[in-house]
Each structure stands twice: as C-alpha cells, then as structure tokens.
CSV table of N, CA and C in Angstrom, one decimal:
chain,number,residue,atom,x,y,z
V,1,MET,N,-5.5,-9.8,40.9
V,1,MET,CA,-6.3,-11.0,41.3
V,1,MET,C,-7.3,-11.2,40.2
V,2,SER,N,-7.9,-11.8,39.7
V,2,SER,CA,-8.9,-11.9,38.9
V,2,SER,C,-10.5,-12.1,39.5
V,3,ASN,N,-11.1,-11.5,38.7
V,3,ASN,CA,-12.9,-11.5,38.9
V,3,ASN,C,-13.9,-12.5,38.9
V,4,TYR,N,-13.0,-13.3,37.8
V,4,TYR,CA,-13.5,-14.6,37.5
V,4,TYR,C,-13.8,-15.8,38.2
V,5,LEU,N,-14.7,-16.6,38.1
V,5,LEU,CA,-15.0,-17.7,39.0
V,5,LEU,C,-13.8,-18.8,38.4
V,6,PRO,N,-13.8,-19.8,39.3
V,6,PRO,CA,-12.3,-20.9,38.7
V,6,PRO,C,-12.7,-21.4,37.4
V,7,HIS,N,-14.0,-21.5,36.9
V,7,HIS,CA,-14.4,-22.1,35.7
V,7,HIS,C,-14.3,-20.9,34.6
V,8,GLN,N,-14.7,-20.1,35.1
V,8,GLN,CA,-14.5,-18.8,33.7
V,8,GLN,C,-13.0,-18.7,33.6
V,9,GLN,N,-11.9,-18.5,34.9
V,9,GLN,CA,-10.9,-18.4,34.7
V,9,GLN,C,-10.2,-19.5,33.6
V,10,ARG,N,-10.4,-20.8,33.8
V,10,ARG,CA,-9.9,-21.5,33.2
V,10,ARG,C,-10.3,-21.4,31.4
V,11,VAL,N,-11.5,-20.6,31.3
V,11,VAL,CA,-11.6,-20.4,29.6
V,11,VAL,C,-10.6,-19.2,29.2
V,12,VAL,N,-10.9,-18.3,30.2
V,12,VAL,CA,-9.8,-16.9,30.3
V,12,VAL,C,-8.1,-17.7,29.8
V,13,ASP,N,-7.9,-18.3,30.8
V,13,ASP,CA,-6.5,-19.0,30.4
V,13,ASP,C,-6.6,-19.9,29.2
V,14,GLU,N,-7.5,-20.8,28.9
V,14,GLU,CA,-7.7,-21.3,27.5
V,14,GLU,C,-7.4,-20.6,26.4
V,15,LYS,N,-8.1,-19.5,26.1
V,15,LYS,CA,-7.9,-18.4,25.0
V,15,LYS,C,-6.8,-17.8,25.1
V,16,LYS,N,-5.8,-17.6,26.2
V,16,LYS,CA,-4.9,-17.0,26.0
V,16,LYS,C,-3.7,-18.0,25.7
V,17,GLU,N,-3.8,-19.3,26.1
V,17,GLU,CA,-3.2,-20.4,25.4
V,17,GLU,C,-3.1,-20.5,23.9
V,18,LEU,N,-4.3,-20.6,23.5
V,18,LEU,CA,-4.8,-20.6,22.2
V,18,LEU,C,-4.3,-19.9,21.5
V,19,ASP,N,-4.7,-18.4,21.9
V,19,ASP,CA,-4.3,-17.0,20.9
V,19,ASP,C,-2.4,-17.4,20.8
V,20,GLU,N,-1.7,-17.9,21.9
V,20,GLU,CA,-0.4,-17.8,21.6
V,20,GLU,C,-0.2,-18.8,20.7
V,21,LYS,N,-0.7,-19.5,20.8
V,21,LYS,CA,-0.4,-21.4,19.6
V,21,LYS,C,-0.7,-20.8,18.3
V,22,LEU,N,-1.7,-20.0,18.0
V,22,LEU,CA,-2.0,-19.7,17.1
V,22,LEU,C,-1.4,-18.6,16.6
V,23,SER,N,-0.9,-17.5,17.1
V,23,SER,CA,-0.2,-16.5,16.9
V,23,SER,C,1.4,-17.3,15.8
V,24,LYS,N,2.0,-18.6,16.8
V,24,LYS,CA,3.1,-19.3,16.4
V,24,LYS,C,2.7,-19.9,15.0
V,25,LEU,N,1.6,-20.2,14.9
V,25,LEU,CA,1.4,-21.1,13.8
V,25,LEU,C,0.8,-19.8,12.5
V,26,ASP,N,0.6,-18.8,12.8
V,26,ASP,CA,0.4,-17.9,11.6
V,26,ASP,C,2.0,-17.4,11.2
V,27,ALA,N,2.7,-17.4,12.2
V,27,ALA,CA,4.2,-16.8,11.7
V,27,ALA,C,4.5,-17.9,10.7
V,28,PHE,N,4.8,-19.4,11.4
V,28,PHE,CA,4.9,-20.3,10.5
V,28,PHE,C,4.2,-20.4,9.2
V,29,LEU,N,3.5,-20.0,9.1
V,29,LEU,CA,2.7,-20.0,7.7
V,29,LEU,C,3.0,-18.8,6.5
V,30,ARG,N,4.1,-18.1,7.4
V,30,ARG,CA,4.7,-17.2,6.2
V,30,ARG,C,6.1,-17.5,6.0
V,31,THR,N,6.5,-18.5,6.6
V,31,THR,CA,8.0,-18.8,6.6
V,31,THR,C,8.1,-19.5,5.2
V,32,ASP,N,9.4,-19.5,4.8
V,32,ASP,CA,10.2,-20.4,3.5
V,32,ASP,C,9.4,-22.2,4.0
V,33,THR,N,9.7,-22.6,5.1
V,33,THR,CA,9.8,-23.6,5.7
V,33,THR,C,8.3,-24.5,5.6
V,34,PHE,N,7.4,-23.5,5.8
V,34,PHE,CA,5.9,-23.7,5.2
V,34,PHE,C,5.5,-24.0,3.9
V,35,LYS,N,6.7,-22.9,2.8
V,35,LYS,CA,6.3,-22.9,1.8
V,35,LYS,C,6.8,-24.3,1.0
V,36,SER,N,7.9,-25.1,1.9
V,36,SER,CA,8.4,-26.2,1.3
V,36,SER,C,8.0,-27.5,1.4
V,37,LEU,N,6.6,-27.3,2.4
V,37,LEU,CA,6.0,-28.8,2.3
V,37,LEU,C,5.3,-28.9,1.5
V,38,ARG,N,4.7,-30.2,1.2
V,38,ARG,CA,4.1,-30.9,0.3
V,38,ARG,C,2.7,-29.7,0.4
V,39,ASN,N,1.8,-30.0,-0.5
V,39,ASN,CA,0.7,-29.0,-0.6
V,39,ASN,C,-0.3,-29.6,0.5
V,40,GLU,N,-0.4,-30.9,0.4
V,40,GLU,CA,-1.5,-31.4,1.7
V,40,GLU,C,-1.4,-30.8,2.9
V,41,GLU,N,0.4,-30.9,3.0
V,41,GLU,CA,0.4,-30.4,4.5
V,41,GLU,C,0.2,-29.1,4.8
V,42,GLN,N,0.5,-28.1,3.5
V,42,GLN,CA,0.1,-26.7,3.8
V,42,GLN,C,-1.5,-26.6,3.7
V,43,ILE,N,-2.2,-27.4,3.3
V,43,ILE,CA,-4.0,-27.1,3.1
V,43,ILE,C,-4.3,-27.5,4.6
V,44,LEU,N,-3.7,-28.9,5.3
V,44,LEU,CA,-3.8,-29.0,6.7
V,44,LEU,C,-3.4,-28.3,7.7
V,45,LEU,N,-2.3,-27.3,7.5
V,45,LEU,CA,-2.1,-26.3,8.4
V,45,LEU,C,-2.9,-25.2,8.4
V,46,ASP,N,-3.5,-24.9,7.1
V,46,ASP,CA,-4.3,-23.8,7.0
V,46,ASP,C,-5.4,-24.0,7.5
V,47,ARG,N,-6.0,-25.5,7.2
V,47,ARG,CA,-7.2,-25.5,8.0
V,47,ARG,C,-7.4,-25.7,9.5
V,48,GLN,N,-6.0,-25.8,9.9
V,48,GLN,CA,-5.9,-26.0,11.4
V,48,GLN,C,-6.0,-24.5,12.0
V,49,ALA,N,-5.2,-23.5,11.5
V,49,ALA,CA,-5.3,-22.2,12.0
V,49,ALA,C,-6.6,-21.7,11.7
V,50,THR,N,-7.3,-21.9,10.5
V,50,THR,CA,-8.7,-21.6,10.6
V,50,THR,C,-9.8,-22.1,11.6
V,51,ALA,N,-9.7,-23.3,12.0
V,51,ALA,CA,-10.2,-23.8,13.2
V,51,ALA,C,-9.7,-23.2,14.2
V,52,MET,N,-8.5,-23.0,14.4
V,52,MET,CA,-8.4,-22.2,16.0
V,52,MET,C,-9.0,-20.9,16.2
V,53,ARG,N,-8.8,-20.6,14.7
V,53,ARG,CA,-9.5,-18.7,15.0
V,53,ARG,C,-11.1,-19.0,15.6
V,54,ILE,N,-11.6,-20.0,14.7
V,54,ILE,CA,-13.2,-19.9,15.2
V,54,ILE,C,-13.3,-20.3,16.4
V,55,TYR,N,-12.1,-21.5,17.1
V,55,TYR,CA,-12.5,-21.8,18.5
V,55,TYR,C,-12.1,-20.8,19.4
V,56,SER,N,-11.1,-19.8,19.0
V,56,SER,CA,-10.7,-18.4,19.7
V,56,SER,C,-11.8,-17.9,20.1
V,57,GLY,N,-12.4,-17.4,18.8
V,57,GLY,CA,-13.7,-16.3,18.5
V,57,GLY,C,-14.6,-16.8,19.6
V,58,ILE,N,-15.1,-18.3,19.7
V,58,ILE,CA,-16.1,-19.0,20.8
V,58,ILE,C,-16.0,-18.6,21.8
V,59,LEU,N,-14.3,-19.0,22.1
V,59,LEU,CA,-14.0,-18.6,24.0
V,59,LEU,C,-14.5,-17.1,23.9
V,60,GLY,N,-14.0,-16.4,23.1
V,60,GLY,CA,-14.2,-14.9,23.4
V,60,GLY,C,-15.5,-14.5,23.6
V,61,GLU,N,-16.4,-15.1,22.7
V,61,GLU,CA,-17.7,-15.0,22.7
V,61,GLU,C,-18.6,-15.2,24.3
V,62,ARG,N,-17.9,-16.5,24.9
V,62,ARG,CA,-18.2,-17.0,26.0
V,62,ARG,C,-17.5,-16.0,27.0
V,63,ILE,N,-16.0,-15.5,26.9
V,63,ILE,CA,-15.6,-14.7,27.9
V,63,ILE,C,-16.5,-13.4,28.3
V,64,LYS,N,-17.0,-12.6,26.9
V,64,LYS,CA,-17.8,-11.5,27.0
V,64,LYS,C,-19.2,-11.9,27.9
V,65,LEU,N,-19.7,-12.9,28.1
V,65,LEU,CA,-20.8,-13.2,28.5
V,65,LEU,C,-20.9,-13.2,30.2
V,66,PHE,N,-19.4,-13.2,30.7
V,66,PHE,CA,-19.1,-13.2,31.8
V,66,PHE,C,-19.4,-12.3,32.7
C-alpha cells in the first residue's frame, strides 16, 4: 500500500511509465535500425530522449517534495 495521496501517486506512476519508455528509447538509440535512419530522424529521437530525461528529472524532484 502506498503512502502517497492520489494526486501524488499519479506523479509516481507517471514517472515510472516515462522511465520505462525512456529505457526502451535509449536501447533503440543503440541499434543498427536507429543508425540506418535519416540524420534528421536521429536528431529528433535524440532530442526526444533528452526532453524525456529532463521531464523525468522534474518529476523526480516533485516526488522528493512529497
């Protein structure tokens, strides 16, 4: 059982889901399939991963305040 309030639990769940997606994206960024994409697509996926890391960090900071 969680000690978080419902709105806090949603943040915890959101971070967990985001981190799982980021882990999968990070793994994809190391594949030959990624390397075969056009440069523009690679750049966008790298930017997406960076944004997800920042977002995850912000969620983590919020969770620490709970």
